Amino acid sequence: MKPILLQGHERSITQIKYNREGDLLFSVAKDTVTNVWYSVNGERLGTYNGHTGAVWCVDCDWDTKNVLTGSADNSCRLWDCQTGKQLALFNTNSAVRTCGFDFSGNIIMFSTDKQMGYQCFLNFFDLRDPQQIEDNQPYQTIPCTDHKITSAVWGPLGEFVNAGHENGEINQFSAKSGEILNKAKEHTKHINDMQTSVDLTMFVTASKDNTAKLFDSTSLNHIKTFKTERPVNSAAISPIMDHVVMGGGQEAMEVTTTSTRIGKFEARFFHAAYEEEFGRVKGHFGPINCVAFHPDGKSYSSGGEDGYVRIHHFDPHYFDFELEA
Amino acid sequence: MTLSSPNPKVTSSNTWNFEYPQTSHSLSCMTKRSSKYSRLRSWKLQYCLRRTLRAAANDYFSLLINLSIHALKLNIAAARPESFPPSPPFSLEMLEDILREKPLEADGIDSVVVVDNVPQVGPERLEKLKNVIHKIFSKFGKITTEFYPDADGLTKGYVCCSHSGPRGVKNADGYKLDKQHTFRVNLFTDFDKYMTISDEWETPEKQPFKDFGNMRHWIEDPDCRDHYSVIYESGERTAIFSNDAKEPIVAEERARWTETYVRWSPKGTYLATFHQRGIALWGGEKFKQIQRFSHQGVSLIDFSPCERYAVTFSPLMDTKEDPQAIIIWDILTGQKKRGFHCESSAHWPIFKWSHDGKFFARMTPDTLSIYETPFGRFDKNRHVCIYRDFSWSPGDNIIAFWVPEDKDIPARVTLMQLPSRLEIRVRNLFNVVDCKLHWQRNGDYLCVKVDRTPKGTQGVVTNFEIFRMREKQVPVDVVEMKEGIIAFAWEPNGSKFAVLHGEPPRISVSFYDVKNNGKIALMKMYDKQQANSIFWSPQGQFLVLAGLRSMNGALTFVDTSDCTMMNIAEHYMASDVEWDPTGRYVVTSVSWWSHKVDNAYWLWTFQGRLLQKNNKDRFCQLLWRPRPTTLLGVEEIKVIKKDLKKYSKIFEQKDRLSQSKASKELVDKRRTMMEEYHSYRETTQQMYQEQKSARLELRGGVDTDELDSNVDDWEEETIEFFINEEIIPIGDL
């Protein structure tokens, strides 16, 4: 089907996310605005205005009440999803790189960059306690001295956070005690993105080392590897098929020196069990920075360095396709 | 024999004078005088100026240092009030920089020569002899001092003299003064050298034979798989693969096997790896180290076609006395055969070998030197004229070289047979700008590409002068080309050649055939080609036209038997094309050395069907392992060709079998992967179900496991779709 092109950002897209039902799609970019769209027709529902720097991350809680965004303006903000009102402001010393609601939607986590002499922190706030927000004092803060966190996702039931680091390491931090419960080092370079499966039992990592890998959320056991010949910026797991979609391409810095032909800016579909590529979707004329599956598995969206978000609905034969086995 | 040393008076900045003591020196002292004296003087002056102390001659040197130290200590002490902390002990280190410059007695001895076979004369004729000697040697170099030893009133019949520049005077060796007296000139240092050599012959110890196993193990592969070497991860890893249509089979893989790149020997026996300290050769079944050549900073290697000798080049470590920019090694013994000077490696190989390795030759602007193996006998062939290029026939011991125009003498292409030095063909050419020599691989034909600027015309015209080597008196035919030539290549074992010509972007390819009667026929021409290189299959007939690098890797596969284009394809940004030695496969590759992304090598059939895409991280280089020449005779090959149908049936069956096996393997592999994945998913699903109550609790009793598990809470919303916009003009109102 013809993709829907969302033109609501002036700069490259940094993250896109569906809400739990999948009727809404949130997008953030290097401009300061957070957009929310109807995923079914691509109509813009509204914006969340307030950030003064590039917005790196966005998340929405399970009942689509609150939206959380983190930005390079050294703040993380909580918004009312429906009205667009800013509910809380968490000031930090450096840019906020990744953020997320836990399973219950009561606890949030966000990580800050190693920047301007400040090291990387992973902060936890309990939204039920207004004192924490007022004092800007997280109930738990974990310093990461060696390698900063570049992406993080909550584990099932909100007991821990799996964080990917710039050296390719994955650490599992307990949300209660802050200690490291588990470790994995499968990637050799920067982890660009982590996304969980719909049941939160697995997550997929996208790394600059040209691979995406599938891990078990609890044990951090490495399950599958998907190889490409370009840095992978983002990867997502299909909620209904054994498929993984990956987006990436030549690094933005090098794009001007390479033609779109060899940049390989396509979204690529891999079979999760066979680790084999079976399809590609063209469209962006820059690297893809983020991909996301609709929770019903019938469409997916991608956001690119070119500033566009594209919503793709799958053709019927996508659902019939089977690799011979 | 006593020499009177001069007593120079050296004045320092203060008024003290000092003298050299009289010393009795042997012969060597005499040589020091000229060069050394001035150096000594300046050094002394420096010393005096710095320390303002009285200095003396060499012999009293140590004493003096003590004195000077003492004096300095006193000075320091006097110039300083008592309250300062005691000065650190004065050490000799402070004088070291001056001591280092102290001349040695042996300095300058290199410039002494001893001339033998000089007539013996009495003192009355000594003056005359001196004049004669002076006169003769002035031709070769400047004599600065001389010494005529005598005994019983007669000179001893030899002269020692020192001179400026060692080369010139040495050339006087063999000068005939008269019938009885032929000069023998030797360096004084050589006497020393040869005196120390023992007179007794020591039989060299017999080296035990090292068995490296079967050096041609890879030839015995039952499926006739060829090897190739691959360097990847920017040179970190090197692997040898067995080529297979399905997928490559690893034969050997090592980390940091080489520091730069690798080379195969011409028959594929050895793999040469490069290291800072030299070359290592590997071979045999397990690629064990066979030989090592220690050559600091080595950067290039070349093998003799017979694999007996290796030539290595290093840009470091060349000295005048001991040439070792280029070293020729014996591969079997590992011994250094000879070193050569070399200023630049721009035209590697510097030494070109004849096809059987019997001769090798080197060209400098005014000489063509031909050497013969085995070593020890060198046949240096000096022609004093300007050489521009030379090339050995790949089939016979014939060397071709060309000499540019010189005033009225036309440019010449000469074919010379060795060892007879018979010039079998000379061709004169006029208004020549440049020539390129292209041999057909069997040596049946030689094509000389001649760029000329004919009188009365503008621009360069190119001719191909085709020499038919196998016919009497080597007839020559000319093909005139009107356009610029981009590439030329002979069919390796046939009589055809391909030419790329034109000006980019309008490039054409032409195929020519040299007929038996000598007629050169144009078989076919295609225009609008995207190509800048020609790669013939080593077996002939088929070729690949490639537009490498700037032409984005366009590929055209051509069958020249009827000049059809079998396939047109592309390997984007390809930098190299390599045919396998059998001509069945061809590899195109994008090397990390020329392009930083998409480094990979692709395997094609000779018809241009893509078989494999092998992506290797930072892939650098692929080289096919050459095969030794076939042991089958012409007749035997003929029989095989006749029975090809019989063999092809067997092979086809084999292929079918392996193909069905491959697809079965793939399906099996997928099945096991799927089973593993499913069993993993089952365990996680089980855990997921167990956690259901915890999930319900966290979300206040709302079941969110399925998208529609809480439909009751859903709200109806109406959404408008923008489908079409139509503007209807209402017309004039």
Short mmCIF file of C-alpha atoms in Angstrom, two decimals, chain A residues 90-92 107-110 112 121-127 129-143 175-176:
data_model
loop_
_atom_site.label_atom_id
_atom_site.label_comp_id
_atom_site.label_asym_id
_atom_site.label_seq_id
_atom_site.Cartn_x
_atom_site.Cartn_y
_atom_site.Cartn_z
CA PHE A 90 13.00 17.25 35.57
CA ASN A 91 16.09 19.37 35.18
CA THR A 92 19.40 17.62 34.60
CA ILE A 107 7.80 4.85 37.71
CA ILE A 108 9.87 6.57 35.08
CA MET A 109 13.52 6.23 34.25
CA PHE A 110 15.76 8.39 32.13
CA THR A 112 21.69 11.51 30.95
CA PHE A 121 23.34 8.90 35.31
CA LEU A 122 20.36 6.61 35.20
CA ASN A 123 17.57 8.27 37.25
CA PHE A 124 14.37 6.79 38.65
CA PHE A 125 11.37 8.82 39.78
CA ASP A 126 8.16 7.62 41.32
CA LEU A 127 5.38 9.78 39.88
CA ASP A 129 5.33 10.94 45.10
CA PRO A 130 4.98 14.66 44.21
CA GLN A 131 7.81 15.50 46.59
CA GLN A 132 10.32 13.81 44.31
CA ILE A 133 9.21 15.94 41.39
CA GLU A 134 9.15 19.10 43.42
CA ASP A 135 12.65 18.56 44.80
CA ASN A 136 13.87 17.18 41.47
CA GLN A 137 15.30 14.40 43.59
CA PRO A 138 15.09 10.86 42.12
CA TYR A 139 14.54 8.04 44.55
CA GLN A 140 17.30 6.15 42.82
CA THR A 141 20.21 7.36 40.73
CA ILE A 142 22.87 5.12 39.25
CA PRO A 143 26.11 6.65 37.99
CA ALA A 175 15.06 -0.38 39.72
CA LYS A 176 14.92 -0.95 43.45
#
